[in-house]
Amino acid sequence: MIHLKSLLIGALGLVLVGGSARALEIDPQVAPEINFAGRALATTNYADKDLGAAGDDSGADVDVSDSSLVFGFSKYLFSDVDYGFATFGLSIPEDDSDLDDDMFLHQLQIGIGGPNSELMIGRSRLPANTLIQFPTVRDDDLLDFTHVANASSNREAEEDTIYGGQLRGTLYWPGTSFFSFAALTARVETDAANLGDTSRKSSTNLNGLSLGLAYDVPEAIKFDSGLRYAGVAIDLQQIDELSGTGEDELPALLGGLSYNLNDNPERAWAVDLQGIYNFGVSTPDLANSVTRARAKSWSLAAALRFARRPYLQTSWQAALTVAVKDHSDFDDAMLFAIAPSFAWRLGSGVEALAQYRYVANDDVLGVGLGLESSHEVLFGLSFAFDATFNETVGQRNAILNLEHDMLDNGPILGGH
Amino acid sequence: MTDKSVDPLTERREMPDTPRDPSRRQWLRGAAAAAGGALVAGAASRAAAQDYNAGQGSMMFMEGHAHAMAGRVTEPGGAPADDEVAYKEFDLTFDLTEHELIPQVRFPVFSFNGQVPGPVFRVRENDWVKVRATNNTEEMHTIHWHGLDVPYTMDGVPMVTQDPIHPGETFVYRFQARPAGTRFYHCHWSTPLHMMSALHGAFIVEADDDPIRAAFPYERDYVLMLEAFDVEFTRNHINAVLAGMKRVNSLMAAGELSPTTHGFFKTYGDFTAAIDAGWRPPYSRGNAEGVQPDPKFFAINGKCYPATEKIGIRKGEYIRVRLINGGFISHHMHLHGHQFWQVAEDGNPLPQSLRLNTISIHPGKTADIVIYGDNPGFWTFHDHDVRHVMNNGVYPGGMLTMLAYEDMVDPPYVPSIAINE
C-alpha cells in the first residue's frame, strides 16, 4: 500500500513539474457533448424512535437531501473510439449531517477511455464499498447494511462513506458485458486519536485500494429472466490506529447479484442480493461510527422488486428490501431492517414516492447507538431528468456496443 | 382533361400483360364497391372500415397471436402463382451493419444485403419479379416499391397492406415491373429512420422501346442515390428500437402483445378507446421525444466526398444519369461546364426534355438526365445547397462528385483532394 502511494505521488509530481499550470490550446468551436442530469427529491418524513433508556422520540420533517445536479462533458480524442470526459456534481446533504453545508461536491472527475479501458481521477462514488443499488428512496436509507463504512471518519455524514477521491482504472474484458477495476481511494479522514474532533482532517490522502470484477448488462437491455449482474470486490482501507501510534489495514469482501425472475417486460420481477464481510480490526466498542466501521462484521441485503410496465413504460414499482448485519466480535450486536417502498410514475421522470423503514438494534448495539429501534414513514415527490446536448459521443452500455460489436463507446455519464 | 367516362379501375385492368387472375379481379370489385361508399359520406366510410373482417387483416389482432416467426415464409395473395408466370427471382435481406461514409465516420445502419444503398435491380418492363425478403434483424421491416404499380398487397405499407416482416421471417413480394423508368425501393416501416438509414435502393425498369435511348443514343448509365444521414439520430434510434423490440418480440412470442404495447389498433375507435382507458400516445405532451433528424453527412451512393465515385464520360458520348432522392431533404444538383437534358421525372419520360445545368430533386422524386460529352475536363457535380457539400460542417465534402473525361490526353491540370478549405 505504501509503495503504491509513493509511486503514484512520484508520478504525479513529475507531471506537475514538467507540465503547464494552464490548459493547452482549446478549440472553442468544437463543443463537447453535454449531459445535464438532476433529481429534486423532497419528502415528508415521520419517525418514531425508541431511544432505550432515554425514552421515545418522534417527529416529522421535510427532507430534501440527496437532491442533486450533475453536469457531464465528453468529447472524442483523436479517433472516434477514444474519449475524454469530465463530470461536476452537487448534492444536498442531510440536515443533521456533520458536513454543516447546504451543498456537497459529490462528483468532480476527469477521465479518458478507449475501446477496452477507462482511466478516471477525481471524486466520485467509491467503486467497491457497495455493488448493488437497492430500491430505497435515498442512498443512506440502509447505509449500515449496504455499504462498507468509512473507518477513518467519525463524522455523521453519509457522504464520507459513499464518496471519495480515487484514481481508478477499468478494463472491459473479456467481453463488453464484463469489467474489472482497480482503484486507489482517498476517503475522508478525521482525527482517529481524538474521536471527539469530527472536523475533516483530509479528503485527499490516498488511504485505500479497491479491486473488483463484474458481469453487468443494463436493466434497460436485459429484461428477460436470468442473471443481469454479478460482481465481487475487495475494499481495503488503510486506517490510523485509535491510539495514534500506527496504521492498520481493514479489508472487506463484497459479492452481489441482480437476477430477473421472469421474462415478462410488462410485469417484471427481479431480486437483488448483496453480502459484505468486513474482516475488522480490534475495536473497543460500538459507540461511534469509526469503531463500528472497524468492527468485524457481516451483512446481507436482499430486495424483491416488481415493476408494472403497461405499454412497456413503468407505471409503478413496489419493492421490499430486508437487511441484516452482525458485529461478530460483540454479543447482542446485530441489527435488522425492513424497508418496503413504492414509486408511482406520474409522468416522465416525475414520481410519487412512499416508504416505510423499520430498523431494530440488538441490546449492545442499541445502547451504543442510543437507539433501540425506529419506525419511519415518508411520502414525497421526485423530479428527475437526464438531458443530452450536442450528442456526439457514443455510450458504452448501448445495445449496439454490447450485442452487435459496433464499437460506439463513450463514458457512462448522467445519472444522479 | 380527364375522360370521366373511363373507369380508372377498369382501364387499369386492361393494361398490357396484366394477368387474368381471378383473385385479383375479385378484390378490384371489392375496392370499387368501397370507393363508391366513400363518395357517399366520410362517416360511412369510417364505419365501413371498422366492418372489415379481422381475419383478413393483421394477425396482430388475432386471438392469442403467439407466432414463431423465425423461419416463417409469408406469401401474400394478390399475385399470380409461380406456375402461372415466369418470375425473375431475387433475394434481399434486411441486415444490421456498420457503414463507413468516409474514413473515420462509421455508423450503424439497417441495410439491404449488407450494403448502402441496396443492390440495383435492373429488369425489363413487364417482367414478373419475385423478391424473397428475409429479415435478419431484431427490428421489423417492409419494402415499398416506390413508383411501381404493384398489386396493393405488395405495396409494403405496414398495417395498411401487410403486417411488418418480423425478425427471422421471409416475405415474398411478387409483382410485374411496370411502368418503365427509374424507380426505387425503400423500407416503409418506421420510415424516417429506416429509409434514411439506409434501407433504400434503385429499381430500374428498362423498356424495349425506350424513347430516351432513341433520342439520346447512350450506352452507359449511372444511378446516383442522393442521401442525407444524421448519424447520431440513427445510432440513438437503432439502440432504442433494438431495446424496445426485445420487449415487443418477447411479448409477441408469449402471445401477450397488446395494441397499446405496440401502438397498433384495428380501428380508429379502438385507438380512441385506448386513450380513454388511460393509454397516452407517444406524441402527446410530456411523452414526445421531439427529436427531428438533423443530417450532417450527405452522400451519393453511400459515400461522402472525397469517397464518392466519379462519373466517367468520353468526348462525343451520351451518358444517362438517374438521380434518386433516397433521403428526406431536397437537393439541387449542379453540373459544371455542361448543359444537360432532363429527360424523365418520377421515372416517366418527359414529353419534352429540358435543358438545364441545375436540377432539383425533392424527397421521393427521381430525375433522369442525359449529359453529352462536349467539354473535356474535370467537372464538379454537386448539390448547390452548399450546406450539403460539407462533412459534419467541414467544406468540401458530402454530396459532391465529378464528371471526369476518360479520354483526355495530358490534361493541363488534374484534380487532387481538398478536405478542409
mmCIF file of C-alpha atoms in Angstrom, chain B residues 132-345:
data_model
loop_
_atom_site.group_PDB
_atom_site.id
_atom_site.type_symbol
_atom_site.label_atom_id
_atom_site.label_comp_id
_atom_site.label_asym_id
_atom_site.label_seq_id
_atom_site.Cartn_x
_atom_site.Cartn_y
_atom_site.Cartn_z
ATOM 1 C CA ARG B 132 -37.783 -13.032 -51.168
ATOM 2 C CA ALA B 133 -37.115 -10.505 -48.416
ATOM 3 C CA THR B 134 -35.652 -12.059 -45.276
ATOM 4 C CA ASN B 135 -35.366 -10.128 -42.057
ATOM 5 C CA ASN B 136 -32.036 -10.806 -40.347
ATOM 6 C CA THR B 137 -32.504 -8.077 -37.752
ATOM 7 C CA GLU B 138 -34.403 -7.807 -34.476
ATOM 8 C CA GLU B 139 -36.467 -4.948 -35.899
ATOM 9 C CA MET B 140 -39.452 -5.116 -38.247
ATOM 10 C CA HIS B 141 -39.380 -4.007 -41.869
ATOM 11 C CA THR B 142 -41.266 -3.896 -45.154
ATOM 12 C CA ILE B 143 -40.376 -2.962 -48.722
ATOM 13 C CA HIS B 144 -42.247 -0.313 -50.612
ATOM 14 C CA TRP B 145 -41.709 -0.323 -54.379
ATOM 15 C CA HIS B 146 -41.713 3.400 -54.966
ATOM 16 C CA GLY B 147 -43.159 4.428 -58.317
ATOM 17 C CA LEU B 148 -44.026 0.885 -59.360
ATOM 18 C CA ASP B 149 -47.649 -0.013 -59.940
ATOM 19 C CA VAL B 150 -47.762 -3.197 -57.939
ATOM 20 C CA PRO B 151 -50.773 -5.040 -56.504
ATOM 21 C CA TYR B 152 -51.709 -3.339 -53.293
ATOM 22 C CA THR B 153 -50.795 -6.344 -51.194
ATOM 23 C CA MET B 154 -47.225 -5.878 -52.433
ATOM 24 C CA ASP B 155 -47.015 -2.162 -51.696
ATOM 25 C CA GLY B 156 -45.196 -2.647 -48.433
ATOM 26 C CA VAL B 157 -47.060 -0.276 -46.163
ATOM 27 C CA PRO B 158 -47.243 -1.870 -42.732
ATOM 28 C CA MET B 159 -50.673 -2.260 -41.194
ATOM 29 C CA VAL B 160 -52.221 -0.949 -44.411
ATOM 30 C CA THR B 161 -51.269 -3.577 -46.962
ATOM 31 C CA GLN B 162 -49.358 -6.115 -44.918
ATOM 32 C CA ASP B 163 -48.050 -6.940 -41.485
ATOM 33 C CA PRO B 164 -44.456 -5.887 -40.986
ATOM 34 C CA ILE B 165 -41.866 -8.529 -41.707
ATOM 35 C CA HIS B 166 -40.890 -9.917 -38.330
ATOM 36 C CA PRO B 167 -37.407 -10.907 -37.230
ATOM 37 C CA GLY B 168 -36.459 -14.112 -38.959
ATOM 38 C CA GLU B 169 -39.415 -14.017 -41.330
ATOM 39 C CA THR B 170 -39.264 -14.123 -45.117
ATOM 40 C CA PHE B 171 -41.878 -12.198 -47.030
ATOM 41 C CA VAL B 172 -42.307 -12.895 -50.731
ATOM 42 C CA TYR B 173 -43.131 -9.926 -52.918
ATOM 43 C CA ARG B 174 -44.456 -10.720 -56.389
ATOM 44 C CA PHE B 175 -45.319 -8.116 -58.973
ATOM 45 C CA GLN B 176 -44.948 -7.070 -62.537
ATOM 46 C CA ALA B 177 -42.261 -4.482 -63.191
ATOM 47 C CA ARG B 178 -44.041 -1.518 -64.679
ATOM 48 C CA PRO B 179 -44.063 1.147 -65.813
ATOM 49 C CA ALA B 180 -40.574 1.532 -67.241
ATOM 50 C CA GLY B 181 -38.247 4.084 -65.772
ATOM 51 C CA THR B 182 -36.130 4.974 -62.783
ATOM 52 C CA ARG B 183 -37.862 3.683 -59.667
ATOM 53 C CA PHE B 184 -36.641 2.805 -56.254
ATOM 54 C CA TYR B 185 -37.493 0.792 -53.199
ATOM 55 C CA HIS B 186 -37.250 1.522 -49.521
ATOM 56 C CA CYS B 187 -38.398 0.244 -46.189
ATOM 57 C CA HIS B 188 -41.731 1.679 -45.177
ATOM 58 C CA TRP B 189 -41.584 0.624 -41.534
ATOM 59 C CA SER B 190 -40.558 3.480 -39.258
ATOM 60 C CA THR B 191 -39.729 5.288 -42.453
ATOM 61 C CA PRO B 192 -37.887 8.328 -41.046
ATOM 62 C CA LEU B 193 -35.237 6.058 -39.588
ATOM 63 C CA HIS B 194 -35.296 3.100 -41.936
ATOM 64 C CA MET B 195 -35.425 4.887 -45.258
ATOM 65 C CA MET B 196 -32.748 7.317 -44.192
ATOM 66 C CA SER B 197 -30.503 4.736 -42.584
ATOM 67 C CA ALA B 198 -30.235 3.139 -45.024
ATOM 68 C CA LEU B 199 -32.870 0.840 -46.443
ATOM 69 C CA HIS B 200 -33.162 2.192 -49.949
ATOM 70 C CA GLY B 201 -32.060 1.126 -53.397
ATOM 71 C CA ALA B 202 -32.681 1.707 -57.085
ATOM 72 C CA PHE B 203 -35.131 -0.272 -59.170
ATOM 73 C CA ILE B 204 -34.555 0.295 -62.873
ATOM 74 C CA VAL B 205 -37.164 -0.887 -65.323
ATOM 75 C CA GLU B 206 -35.879 -0.912 -68.891
ATOM 76 C CA ALA B 207 -38.270 -0.502 -71.802
ATOM 77 C CA ASP B 208 -37.700 -2.219 -75.128
ATOM 78 C CA ASP B 209 -38.720 0.931 -76.947
ATOM 79 C CA ASP B 210 -37.198 3.479 -74.619
ATOM 80 C CA PRO B 211 -37.835 6.883 -76.209
ATOM 81 C CA ILE B 212 -34.975 8.384 -74.256
ATOM 82 C CA ARG B 213 -32.436 5.963 -75.638
ATOM 83 C CA ALA B 214 -33.892 6.583 -79.088
ATOM 84 C CA ALA B 215 -33.420 10.336 -78.751
ATOM 85 C CA PHE B 216 -30.068 10.179 -76.966
ATOM 86 C CA PRO B 217 -28.137 7.097 -78.002
ATOM 87 C CA TYR B 218 -26.374 6.370 -74.735
ATOM 88 C CA GLU B 219 -24.709 3.118 -73.791
ATOM 89 C CA ARG B 220 -23.691 3.811 -70.218
ATOM 90 C CA ASP B 221 -25.982 4.917 -67.494
ATOM 91 C CA TYR B 222 -25.309 5.735 -63.884
ATOM 92 C CA VAL B 223 -27.507 5.539 -60.815
ATOM 93 C CA LEU B 224 -26.877 8.203 -58.182
ATOM 94 C CA MET B 225 -28.758 7.696 -54.928
ATOM 95 C CA LEU B 226 -28.768 11.011 -53.072
ATOM 96 C CA GLU B 227 -28.747 10.570 -49.301
ATOM 97 C CA ALA B 228 -28.661 12.564 -46.082
ATOM 98 C CA PHE B 229 -27.581 10.962 -42.819
ATOM 99 C CA ASP B 230 -27.945 12.042 -39.226
ATOM 100 C CA VAL B 231 -25.562 9.535 -37.735
ATOM 101 C CA GLU B 232 -26.388 10.448 -34.126
ATOM 102 C CA PHE B 233 -30.137 10.156 -34.718
ATOM 103 C CA THR B 234 -29.557 6.832 -36.397
ATOM 104 C CA ARG B 235 -27.335 5.496 -33.636
ATOM 105 C CA ASN B 236 -29.703 6.564 -30.891
ATOM 106 C CA HIS B 237 -32.821 5.324 -32.562
ATOM 107 C CA ILE B 238 -31.393 1.972 -33.577
ATOM 108 C CA ASN B 239 -30.300 1.490 -29.981
ATOM 109 C CA ALA B 240 -33.745 2.444 -28.757
ATOM 110 C CA VAL B 241 -35.522 0.341 -31.356
ATOM 111 C CA LEU B 242 -33.454 -2.748 -30.624
ATOM 112 C CA ALA B 243 -34.024 -2.404 -26.906
ATOM 113 C CA GLY B 244 -37.745 -1.893 -27.407
ATOM 114 C CA MET B 245 -38.054 -4.758 -29.846
ATOM 115 C CA LYS B 246 -36.591 -7.168 -27.335
ATOM 116 C CA ARG B 247 -39.637 -6.498 -25.246
ATOM 117 C CA VAL B 248 -42.086 -6.481 -28.116
ATOM 118 C CA ASN B 249 -40.757 -9.716 -29.569
ATOM 119 C CA SER B 250 -40.859 -11.338 -26.159
ATOM 120 C CA LEU B 251 -44.472 -10.344 -25.623
ATOM 121 C CA MET B 252 -45.369 -11.448 -29.118
ATOM 122 C CA ALA B 253 -43.772 -14.853 -28.619
ATOM 123 C CA ALA B 254 -45.743 -15.193 -25.390
ATOM 124 C CA GLY B 255 -48.937 -14.161 -27.127
ATOM 125 C CA GLU B 256 -49.273 -11.141 -24.886
ATOM 126 C CA LEU B 257 -48.638 -8.266 -27.248
ATOM 127 C CA SER B 258 -51.432 -5.773 -26.881
ATOM 128 C CA PRO B 259 -52.452 -2.981 -29.243
ATOM 129 C CA THR B 260 -51.306 -0.333 -26.820
ATOM 130 C CA THR B 261 -47.956 -2.001 -26.292
ATOM 131 C CA HIS B 262 -47.043 -1.510 -29.884
ATOM 132 C CA GLY B 263 -49.402 1.270 -30.900
ATOM 133 C CA PHE B 264 -51.389 -0.902 -33.340
ATOM 134 C CA PHE B 265 -55.141 -0.602 -33.448
ATOM 135 C CA LYS B 266 -57.681 -2.295 -35.628
ATOM 136 C CA THR B 267 -59.877 0.751 -35.906
ATOM 137 C CA TYR B 268 -59.833 4.425 -35.075
ATOM 138 C CA GLY B 269 -62.459 3.684 -32.438
ATOM 139 C CA ASP B 270 -60.121 1.206 -30.776
ATOM 140 C CA PHE B 271 -57.438 3.878 -30.763
ATOM 141 C CA THR B 272 -59.614 6.474 -29.072
ATOM 142 C CA ALA B 273 -60.956 3.870 -26.653
ATOM 143 C CA ALA B 274 -57.395 3.080 -25.584
ATOM 144 C CA ILE B 275 -56.793 6.753 -24.881
ATOM 145 C CA ASP B 276 -60.000 6.888 -22.880
ATOM 146 C CA ALA B 277 -58.707 3.905 -20.906
ATOM 147 C CA GLY B 278 -55.542 5.713 -19.957
ATOM 148 C CA TRP B 279 -53.084 4.995 -22.747
ATOM 149 C CA ARG B 280 -51.052 8.022 -23.752
ATOM 150 C CA PRO B 281 -49.873 8.145 -27.341
ATOM 151 C CA PRO B 282 -46.167 8.821 -27.616
ATOM 152 C CA TYR B 283 -46.610 12.104 -29.471
ATOM 153 C CA SER B 284 -48.533 13.710 -26.633
ATOM 154 C CA ARG B 285 -47.255 16.366 -24.255
ATOM 155 C CA GLY B 286 -44.843 15.008 -21.719
ATOM 156 C CA ASN B 287 -44.389 11.869 -23.764
ATOM 157 C CA ALA B 288 -42.954 13.160 -27.016
ATOM 158 C CA GLU B 289 -39.284 12.748 -27.687
ATOM 159 C CA GLY B 290 -39.418 15.710 -30.017
ATOM 160 C CA VAL B 291 -36.180 14.936 -31.803
ATOM 161 C CA GLN B 292 -36.005 15.525 -35.527
ATOM 162 C CA PRO B 293 -33.212 14.209 -37.718
ATOM 163 C CA ASP B 294 -30.645 16.871 -38.467
ATOM 164 C CA PRO B 295 -28.282 15.399 -41.042
ATOM 165 C CA LYS B 296 -24.682 16.482 -41.130
ATOM 166 C CA PHE B 297 -23.453 13.968 -43.682
ATOM 167 C CA PHE B 298 -24.621 13.902 -47.288
ATOM 168 C CA ALA B 299 -23.776 11.099 -49.633
ATOM 169 C CA ILE B 300 -24.040 9.772 -53.140
ATOM 170 C CA ASN B 301 -24.448 6.009 -53.244
ATOM 171 C CA GLY B 302 -23.474 5.725 -49.596
ATOM 172 C CA LYS B 303 -20.294 7.751 -49.773
ATOM 173 C CA CYS B 304 -19.394 11.345 -48.960
ATOM 174 C CA TYR B 305 -16.821 13.307 -50.929
ATOM 175 C CA PRO B 306 -13.967 12.543 -51.350
ATOM 176 C CA ALA B 307 -15.056 8.908 -51.111
ATOM 177 C CA THR B 308 -17.687 9.356 -53.851
ATOM 178 C CA GLU B 309 -17.185 7.614 -57.176
ATOM 179 C CA LYS B 310 -16.557 9.665 -60.283
ATOM 180 C CA ILE B 311 -18.843 9.644 -63.288
ATOM 181 C CA GLY B 312 -16.913 8.652 -66.416
ATOM 182 C CA ILE B 313 -17.606 10.054 -69.853
ATOM 183 C CA ARG B 314 -15.790 10.280 -73.177
ATOM 184 C CA LYS B 315 -15.843 13.047 -75.720
ATOM 185 C CA GLY B 316 -18.827 12.666 -78.021
ATOM 186 C CA GLU B 317 -20.572 10.243 -75.696
ATOM 187 C CA TYR B 318 -24.066 10.475 -74.255
ATOM 188 C CA ILE B 319 -24.494 9.146 -70.747
ATOM 189 C CA ARG B 320 -27.700 8.810 -68.758
ATOM 190 C CA VAL B 321 -27.636 9.679 -65.074
ATOM 191 C CA ARG B 322 -30.515 8.517 -62.913
ATOM 192 C CA LEU B 323 -30.861 10.703 -59.828
ATOM 193 C CA ILE B 324 -32.893 9.319 -56.938
ATOM 194 C CA ASN B 325 -33.594 11.131 -53.725
ATOM 195 C CA GLY B 326 -33.337 8.379 -51.152
ATOM 196 C CA GLY B 327 -33.499 10.742 -48.217
ATOM 197 C CA PHE B 328 -35.769 13.364 -46.774
ATOM 198 C CA ILE B 329 -34.406 16.744 -47.808
ATOM 199 C CA SER B 330 -34.206 18.417 -51.193
ATOM 200 C CA HIS B 331 -31.068 18.513 -53.264
ATOM 201 C CA HIS B 332 -30.187 20.784 -56.165
ATOM 202 C CA MET B 333 -27.602 19.070 -58.321
ATOM 203 C CA HIS B 334 -25.480 21.389 -60.419
ATOM 204 C CA LEU B 335 -23.122 20.232 -63.145
ATOM 205 C CA HIS B 336 -20.258 22.491 -64.120
ATOM 206 C CA GLY B 337 -19.388 23.136 -67.757
ATOM 207 C CA HIS B 338 -22.356 21.423 -69.363
ATOM 208 C CA GLN B 339 -25.983 21.926 -70.230
ATOM 209 C CA PHE B 340 -27.646 18.569 -69.717
ATOM 210 C CA TRP B 341 -31.108 17.407 -70.676
ATOM 211 C CA GLN B 342 -33.675 16.391 -68.141
ATOM 212 C CA VAL B 343 -35.478 13.590 -69.897
ATOM 213 C CA ALA B 344 -37.612 11.981 -67.185
ATOM 214 C CA GLU B 345 -39.197 12.748 -63.855
#
